Coordinates of N, CA and C in Angstrom, one line a residue:
M1 N 88.0 74.6 82.8 CA 87.7 75.2 84.2 C 87.7 74.0 85.1
P2 N 88.0 74.4 86.3 CA 87.7 73.4 87.4 C 86.6 73.0 87.6
V3 N 86.2 71.8 87.6 CA 84.8 71.3 88.2 C 85.1 70.5 89.5
I4 N 84.5 70.9 90.7 CA 84.8 70.2 91.9 C 83.5 70.3 92.6
S5 N 82.8 69.2 92.8 CA 81.7 68.9 93.5 C 81.8 68.4 94.8
K6 N 80.9 68.4 95.7 CA 81.0 67.9 97.3 C 81.0 66.5 97.1
S7 N 80.5 65.7 95.9 CA 80.3 64.4 96.0 C 81.9 63.7 95.5
S8 N 82.4 64.6 94.8 CA 83.8 64.2 94.2 C 84.8 65.2 94.4
E9 N 85.8 65.0 95.3 CA 86.6 66.1 95.9 C 88.0 66.2 94.7
S10 N 87.9 65.4 93.7 CA 89.0 65.2 92.7 C 88.5 65.7 91.4
S11 N 89.1 66.3 90.5 CA 88.6 66.9 89.5 C 89.8 66.4 88.5
T12 N 89.4 66.3 87.2 CA 90.4 65.8 86.1 C 91.4 66.9 86.0
E13 N 92.6 66.3 85.6 CA 93.8 67.4 85.4 C 93.5 68.4 84.5
S14 N 92.8 68.2 83.4 CA 92.3 69.0 82.4 C 91.6 70.2 82.8
S15 N 90.7 70.0 84.0 CA 89.8 71.0 84.4 C 90.6 71.7 85.5
K16 N 91.8 71.6 85.8 CA 92.5 72.5 86.9 C 93.0 73.4 86.3
L17 N 93.6 74.5 87.2 CA 94.3 75.7 86.7 C 95.4 75.4 85.9
V18 N 95.5 75.9 84.7 CA 96.9 75.6 83.9 C 97.3 77.1 83.7
Y19 N 98.2 77.2 82.8 CA 98.7 78.6 82.1 C 97.5 79.4 81.4
D20 N 96.6 78.8 81.0 CA 95.7 79.5 79.9 C 94.2 79.5 80.0
N21 N 94.0 79.2 81.3 CA 92.5 79.1 81.7 C 92.2 79.7 83.2
F22 N 93.1 80.8 83.2 CA 92.7 81.5 84.7 C 91.3 82.1 84.9
Y23 N 90.9 82.7 84.0 CA 89.5 83.4 84.2 C 88.5 82.3 84.3
E24 N 88.6 81.4 83.5 CA 87.5 80.3 83.8 C 87.6 79.7 85.0
W25 N 88.8 79.3 85.4 CA 89.1 78.9 86.7 C 88.9 79.4 87.7
K26 N 89.1 80.9 87.8 CA 88.5 81.8 89.0 C 87.1 81.8 89.2
L27 N 86.5 81.9 88.0 CA 84.9 82.0 88.2 C 84.6 80.6 88.8
E28 N 84.9 79.8 88.4 CA 84.5 78.3 88.7 C 84.9 78.2 90.3
T29 N 86.1 78.6 90.6 CA 86.4 78.4 92.0 C 85.7 79.4 92.8
Q30 N 85.6 80.5 92.4 CA 84.5 81.5 93.1 C 83.4 80.8 93.4
K31 N 82.8 80.3 92.4 CA 81.4 79.6 92.5 C 81.6 78.5 93.7
E32 N 82.6 77.7 93.6 CA 82.7 76.5 94.6 C 82.7 77.1 96.2
L33 N 83.6 78.3 96.2 CA 83.7 78.9 97.4 C 82.5 79.4 98.0
A34 N 81.6 80.2 97.2 CA 80.5 80.7 97.3 C 79.4 79.5 97.9
A35 N 79.4 78.4 97.1 CA 78.4 77.3 97.4 C 78.8 76.8 98.8
A36 N 79.8 76.8 99.2 CA 80.5 76.4 100.6 C 80.3 77.4 101.7
G37 N 80.0 78.7 101.1 CA 79.7 79.9 102.0 C 80.9 80.5 102.6
I38 N 82.0 80.4 101.7 CA 83.2 80.9 102.4 C 83.9 81.7 101.1
S39 N 83.3 82.4 100.3 CA 83.7 83.2 99.1 C 84.6 84.3 99.7
E40 N 84.4 84.8 100.9 CA 85.1 86.0 101.4 C 86.6 85.8 101.5
W41 N 86.9 84.5 101.8 CA 88.3 84.0 101.9 C 89.4 84.4 100.8
V42 N 88.7 84.5 99.5 CA 89.4 84.9 98.4 C 89.4 86.4 97.9
I43 N 88.2 87.0 98.5 CA 87.9 88.2 98.2 C 88.7 89.2 99.1
D44 N 88.2 89.0 100.3 CA 88.7 90.0 101.6 C 88.6 89.0 102.7
P45 N 89.7 88.3 102.8 CA 89.8 87.4 104.1 C 89.6 87.8 105.5
P46 N 88.7 87.4 106.3 CA 88.3 87.9 107.6 C 89.4 87.8 108.6
A47 N 89.5 88.8 109.5 CA 90.4 88.8 110.6 C 90.3 87.8 111.4
L48 N 91.2 87.3 112.0 CA 91.2 86.3 113.2 C 90.4 86.9 114.4
P49 N 89.2 86.1 114.8 CA 88.4 86.6 115.8 C 89.0 86.5 117.2
A50 N 88.5 87.3 118.1 CA 89.1 87.4 119.5 C 88.9 86.2 120.3
T51 N 87.8 85.5 119.9 CA 87.5 84.4 120.9 C 87.9 83.1 120.5
A52 N 88.2 82.1 121.5 CA 88.6 80.8 120.9 C 87.6 80.1 120.2
S53 N 86.3 80.2 120.6 CA 85.3 79.4 119.8 C 85.1 79.8 118.3
L54 N 85.2 81.2 118.3 CA 85.2 81.7 116.8 C 86.5 81.4 116.1
Q55 N 87.6 81.4 116.9 CA 88.8 81.1 116.1 C 88.7 79.7 115.4
L56 N 88.1 78.8 116.1 CA 87.9 77.4 115.6 C 87.3 77.5 114.4
A57 N 86.1 78.1 114.5 CA 85.3 78.1 113.2 C 86.0 78.9 112.1
W58 N 86.7 79.9 112.4 CA 87.6 80.5 111.4 C 88.6 79.8 110.7
R59 N 89.3 79.0 111.8 CA 90.3 78.0 111.0 C 89.7 77.1 110.2
K60 N 88.5 76.4 110.7 CA 87.8 75.6 109.7 C 87.7 76.0 108.4
E61 N 87.0 77.3 108.4 CA 86.6 77.9 107.2 C 87.9 78.2 106.2
Q62 N 88.9 78.7 107.0 CA 90.3 78.9 106.3 C 90.8 77.7 105.5
K63 N 90.8 76.5 106.2 CA 91.2 75.2 105.8 C 90.3 74.7 104.6
E64 N 89.2 75.0 104.6 CA 88.0 74.5 103.7 C 88.2 75.5 102.6
A65 N 88.6 76.8 102.5 CA 88.8 77.5 101.3 C 90.2 77.0 100.7
Q66 N 91.2 76.8 101.6 CA 92.5 76.4 101.0 C 92.2 75.0 100.3
K67 N 91.4 74.1 100.9 CA 91.3 73.0 100.1 C 90.7 73.0 98.8
I68 N 89.7 73.9 98.8 CA 88.8 73.9 97.5 C 90.1 74.7 96.4
V69 N 90.6 75.7 97.0 CA 91.5 76.2 96.0 C 92.7 75.3 95.5
V70 N 93.2 74.9 96.5 CA 94.5 74.1 96.1 C 94.1 72.6 95.2
S71 N 93.0 72.2 95.6 CA 92.6 71.0 94.8 C 92.2 71.4 93.3
S72 N 92.0 72.8 93.1 CA 91.7 73.0 91.8 C 92.9 73.4 90.9
L73 N 94.0 73.1 91.5 CA 95.3 73.6 90.9 C 96.0 72.3 90.0
S74 N 96.4 72.4 88.9 CA 97.1 71.5 88.2 C 98.4 71.2 89.1
T75 N 99.0 70.1 88.5 CA 100.5 69.7 89.3 C 101.4 70.7 89.0
V76 N 101.4 71.2 87.9 CA 102.4 72.3 87.6 C 102.2 73.7 88.4
I77 N 101.2 73.9 88.5 CA 100.8 75.3 89.2 C 100.8 75.1 90.8
F78 N 100.5 73.8 91.2 CA 100.6 73.3 92.6 C 102.0 73.5 93.1
K79 N 103.1 73.1 92.2 CA 104.4 73.1 92.3 C 105.0 74.5 92.7
K80 N 104.5 75.4 91.7 CA 104.7 76.8 92.0 C 104.2 77.3 93.3
Y81 N 102.9 76.9 93.7 CA 102.4 77.3 94.9 C 103.2 76.9 95.9
Q82 N 103.6 75.6 96.1 CA 104.6 75.0 97.1 C 106.0 76.1 97.2
D83 N 106.3 76.2 95.8 CA 107.6 77.0 96.0 C 107.4 78.5 96.5
L84 N 106.3 79.1 96.4 CA 105.9 80.3 97.0 C 106.0 80.1 98.7
I85 N 105.1 79.2 99.1 CA 105.1 79.0 100.4 C 106.3 78.6 101.1
N86 N 107.1 77.9 100.4 CA 108.5 77.6 101.0 C 109.4 78.9 100.9
A87 N 109.4 79.6 99.9 CA 110.2 80.9 99.9 C 109.7 81.8 100.9
G88 N 108.3 81.9 101.3 CA 107.9 82.7 102.4 C 108.5 82.3 103.8
N89 N 108.6 80.9 103.8 CA 109.2 80.4 105.2 C 110.7 80.6 105.2
I90 N 111.3 80.5 104.1 CA 112.8 81.0 104.1 C 112.9 82.4 104.3
K91 N 112.3 83.3 103.8 CA 112.2 84.5 104.1 C 112.0 85.1 105.5
E92 N 111.1 84.4 106.3 CA 111.0 84.5 107.7 C 112.1 84.0 108.3
E93 N 112.8 82.9 108.0 CA 114.1 82.7 108.7 C 115.1 83.6 108.5
L94 N 115.3 84.2 107.2 CA 116.2 85.0 106.8 C 115.9 86.3 107.6
G95 N 114.8 86.9 107.8 CA 114.4 88.1 108.4 C 115.0 88.0 110.0
K96 N 115.2 86.7 110.6 CA 115.5 86.6 112.0 C 117.2 86.6 112.1
E97 N 117.9 86.4 111.0 CA 119.2 86.3 110.8 C 119.9 87.6 111.4
V98 N 120.9 87.6 112.5 CA 121.5 88.6 113.0 C 123.0 88.3 113.1
Y99 N 123.6 89.3 112.8 CA 125.3 89.2 112.8 C 125.6 89.5 114.3
N100 N 126.4 88.5 114.8 CA 127.1 88.8 116.3 C 128.3 88.8 115.9
P101 N 129.1 89.7 116.1 CA 130.7 89.7 115.8 C 131.5 89.2 117.0
S102 N 130.9 88.9 118.2 CA 131.3 88.4 119.4 C 131.3 86.7 118.8
I103 N 130.6 86.2 118.2 CA 130.6 84.7 117.9 C 131.0 84.3 116.6
E104 N 130.9 85.3 115.6 CA 131.3 84.7 114.2 C 131.8 85.8 113.4
S105 N 132.5 85.4 112.2 CA 133.2 86.5 111.7 C 132.4 87.0 110.3
A106 N 132.7 88.3 110.1 CA 131.7 88.8 109.0 C 131.7 87.9 107.8
N107 N 132.8 87.2 107.4 CA 132.7 86.5 106.2 C 131.9 85.0 106.7
D108 N 131.9 84.6 107.9 CA 131.0 83.4 108.2 C 129.5 84.1 108.0
Y109 N 129.1 85.2 108.5 CA 127.7 85.7 108.3 C 127.3 85.8 106.8
V110 N 128.0 86.5 106.2 CA 127.8 86.6 104.6 C 127.7 85.3 104.0
S111 N 128.5 84.3 104.4 CA 128.4 82.9 103.8 C 126.9 82.4 104.1
R112 N 126.6 82.5 105.3 CA 125.3 82.2 105.9 C 124.2 82.8 105.0
L113 N 124.3 84.1 104.8 CA 123.1 84.7 104.0 C 123.2 84.3 102.4
R114 N 124.4 83.9 102.1 CA 124.6 83.3 100.7 C 123.7 82.1 100.5
K115 N 123.8 81.3 101.6 CA 123.0 80.1 101.5 C 121.7 80.3 101.5
Y116 N 121.0 81.3 101.9 CA 119.7 81.7 102.0 C 119.4 82.0 100.3
R117 N 120.4 82.8 99.7 CA 120.3 83.2 98.5 C 120.1 81.8 97.6
L118 N 120.8 80.8 97.9 CA 120.7 79.7 97.2 C 119.4 79.0 97.3
R119 N 118.9 79.0 98.5 CA 117.4 78.4 98.9 C 116.4 79.1 98.2
L120 N 116.5 80.5 97.9 CA 115.6 81.3 97.3 C 115.8 81.6 95.8
S121 N 116.6 80.6 95.1 CA 117.0 80.8 93.8 C 115.8 80.8 92.8
G122 N 114.7 80.1 93.2 CA 113.7 80.0 92.3 C 112.5 81.1 92.5
D123 N 112.8 81.8 93.5 CA 111.8 82.8 94.0 C 111.7 83.9 93.0
T124 N 110.5 84.7 92.9 CA 110.4 85.8 91.9 C 111.3 87.0 92.4
H125 N 111.5 87.1 93.6 CA 112.3 88.1 94.0 C 113.7 87.6 94.6
L126 N 114.6 87.9 94.0 CA 115.9 87.4 94.2 C 116.5 88.1 95.4
F127 N 117.3 87.2 96.1 CA 118.1 87.9 97.2 C 119.4 88.3 96.8
T128 N 119.6 89.6 96.2 CA 120.9 89.8 95.7 C 121.9 90.2 96.5
D129 N 123.3 90.4 96.1 CA 124.5 90.9 96.9 C 123.9 92.3 97.5
A130 N 123.2 93.1 97.0 CA 122.8 94.5 97.5 C 121.9 94.0 98.7
D131 N 121.0 93.1 98.6 CA 120.2 92.7 99.9 C 121.1 92.2 101.0
I132 N 122.2 91.3 100.7 CA 122.9 91.0 101.7 C 124.0 92.0 102.2
K133 N 124.3 93.0 101.4 CA 125.1 94.2 102.0 C 124.0 94.9 102.9
A134 N 122.9 95.2 102.5 CA 121.9 95.9 103.4 C 121.7 95.1 104.8
K135 N 121.5 93.8 104.6 CA 121.2 93.1 105.8 C 122.4 93.0 106.6
L136 N 123.5 92.9 106.3 CA 125.0 92.9 107.0 C 125.1 94.2 107.7
I137 N 124.7 95.3 107.0 CA 125.0 96.6 107.8 C 123.8 97.0 108.9
A138 N 122.5 96.5 108.4 CA 121.4 96.4 109.4 C 121.8 95.7 110.6
S139 N 122.5 94.6 110.5 CA 122.7 93.7 111.6 C 123.8 94.1 112.6
L140 N 124.7 95.1 112.2 CA 125.6 95.6 112.9 C 125.0 96.1 114.4
P141 N 125.8 95.8 115.3 CA 125.5 96.4 116.6 C 125.4 97.9 116.6
R142 N 124.5 98.4 117.7 CA 124.0 99.6 117.7 C 124.5 100.4 119.0
L143 N 125.8 100.0 119.1 CA 126.3 100.7 120.5 C 127.8 101.0 120.4
G144 N 128.3 101.9 121.1 CA 129.7 102.3 121.2 C 130.3 102.6 119.6
D145 N 131.4 102.2 119.5 CA 132.2 102.6 118.4 C 131.4 102.0 117.2
W146 N 130.7 101.0 117.3 CA 129.9 100.1 116.3 C 129.1 101.2 115.3
K147 N 128.5 102.3 116.2 CA 127.6 103.2 115.5 C 128.7 103.8 114.4
I148 N 130.2 104.2 114.4 CA 130.8 104.8 113.5 C 130.9 103.8 112.5
V149 N 131.1 102.6 112.8 CA 131.2 101.7 111.7 C 130.1 101.5 110.8
R150 N 129.2 101.1 111.3 CA 127.8 101.3 110.7 C 127.6 102.5 109.7
S151 N 127.7 103.5 110.2 CA 127.6 104.8 109.4 C 128.5 104.9 108.3
A152 N 129.8 104.6 108.5 CA 130.8 104.5 107.4 C 130.3 103.5 106.3
L153 N 129.8 102.2 106.8 CA 129.5 101.3 105.7 C 128.4 101.8 105.1
Q154 N 127.3 102.4 105.8 CA 126.1 102.8 105.1 C 126.4 103.9 103.9
N155 N 127.6 104.5 104.3 CA 127.9 105.5 103.1 C 128.9 105.2 102.2
N156 N 129.3 103.8 102.3 CA 130.1 103.0 101.3 C 129.4 102.8 100.0
P157 N 129.6 103.2 98.9 CA 128.7 103.1 97.6 C 129.2 101.8 97.0
G158 N 130.2 101.1 97.6 CA 130.7 99.9 96.9 C 129.8 98.6 97.1
D159 N 130.2 97.6 96.4 CA 129.4 96.4 96.3 C 129.5 95.7 97.8
L160 N 129.0 94.5 97.8 CA 129.0 93.7 99.1 C 130.5 93.4 99.4
E161 N 131.3 93.0 98.4 CA 132.7 92.7 98.7 C 133.5 93.9 99.3
A162 N 133.2 94.9 98.6 CA 133.9 96.4 99.1 C 133.7 96.5 100.6
V163 N 132.2 96.3 100.8 CA 131.6 96.7 102.2 C 132.2 95.6 103.2
L164 N 132.1 94.4 102.8 CA 132.8 93.4 103.9 C 134.3 93.5 104.0
H165 N 135.0 94.1 103.0 CA 136.3 94.0 103.2 C 136.6 95.5 104.1
Q166 N 135.9 96.2 103.9 CA 135.9 97.5 105.0 C 135.5 97.1 106.2
L167 N 134.5 96.3 106.5 CA 134.2 95.9 107.8 C 135.2 95.1 108.4
I168 N 135.9 94.2 107.7 CA 136.9 93.3 108.4 C 138.2 94.4 108.5
K169 N 138.3 95.3 107.7 CA 139.5 96.3 108.1 C 139.2 97.0 109.4
Y170 N 137.9 97.5 109.4 CA 137.6 98.2 110.8 C 137.6 97.3 112.0
Q171 N 137.2 96.0 111.8 CA 137.3 95.1 112.9 C 138.7 94.7 113.4
L172 N 139.5 94.9 112.7 CA 141.1 94.6 112.8 C 141.7 95.7 113.4
Q173 N 141.3 96.9 112.9 CA 141.8 98.3 113.2 C 141.3 98.6 114.7
W174 N 140.0 98.4 114.8 CA 139.5 98.8 116.1 C 139.2 97.6 117.0
K175 N 139.9 96.5 116.9 CA 139.5 95.4 117.8 C 139.3 95.5 119.1
D176 N 139.9 96.3 119.7 CA 139.8 96.6 121.1 C 138.5 97.2 121.5
E177 N 138.3 98.4 120.7 CA 137.2 99.2 120.9 C 135.9 98.8 120.8
L178 N 136.0 97.7 119.6 CA 134.6 97.2 119.2 C 134.4 96.1 120.3
K179 N 135.4 95.3 120.8 CA 135.2 94.3 121.7 C 134.8 94.8 122.9
V180 N 135.2 96.0 123.6 CA 134.8 96.6 124.5 C 133.1 97.0 124.5
A181 N 132.9 97.6 123.4 CA 131.5 98.0 123.1 C 130.6 96.7 123.3
L182 N 131.1 95.7 122.7 CA 130.2 94.5 122.9 C 130.1 94.0 124.3
T183 N 131.0 93.9 125.0 CA 131.2 93.4 126.2 C 130.4 94.3 127.2
A184 N 130.6 95.6 127.0 CA 129.7 96.6 127.9 C 128.3 96.5 128.1
E185 N 127.7 96.3 126.6 CA 126.4 96.0 126.6 C 125.8 94.9 125.9
P186 N 126.1 93.6 126.5 CA 125.8 92.4 125.6 C 124.4 92.4 125.0
T187 N 123.3 93.0 125.9 CA 121.9 92.8 125.6 C 121.7 93.4 124.3
A188 N 122.3 94.7 124.2 CA 122.0 95.5 123.0 C 122.1 94.7 121.7
I189 N 123.0 93.8 121.4 CA 123.2 93.0 120.4 C 121.9 92.1 120.2
E190 N 121.4 91.5 121.3 CA 120.1 90.9 121.0 C 119.1 91.5 120.7
A191 N 118.9 93.1 120.9 CA 117.8 93.9 120.5 C 117.7 94.0 119.1
N192 N 118.9 93.8 118.4 CA 118.8 94.0 117.0 C 118.0 93.0 116.4

């Protein structure tokens, strides 16, 4: 079990969280957080206060709680912790990705999404072809004839490659109609 004292902020590697001492580690860490007066940060984290002066104290307590918890992790567990933090950042970036057919091809967009999959390869929630398919369809513009394309692709039971092939086919077949829809309302794409 981790032993962290105020006089010594480092503990031995054997007293830190490893794969088989979670319950002991949890109790000891909760004890340390309680001693610091910040145990609520792991039980029910407080909401960010409205005033700047209270926010400063809130952030200080948050950092202290993180410091206590993170310093009680073994190197192996800390690596997993870092991977989770990194995966969260990557997922946040991924959430902002939008397909803009006026500046890139569908293949380029899917290739970009597949790069995110590689970056998330160690994550517990894999970013699959089905996820890429859903993201591609959700990113299509919501105006003009694009509504028809979107609807047709949503009803396509095929895999990512089938949907991508069908999208490219529609883009070639309805090139002028889809281009007109994009130039008629350019701000609608940004709203996606």
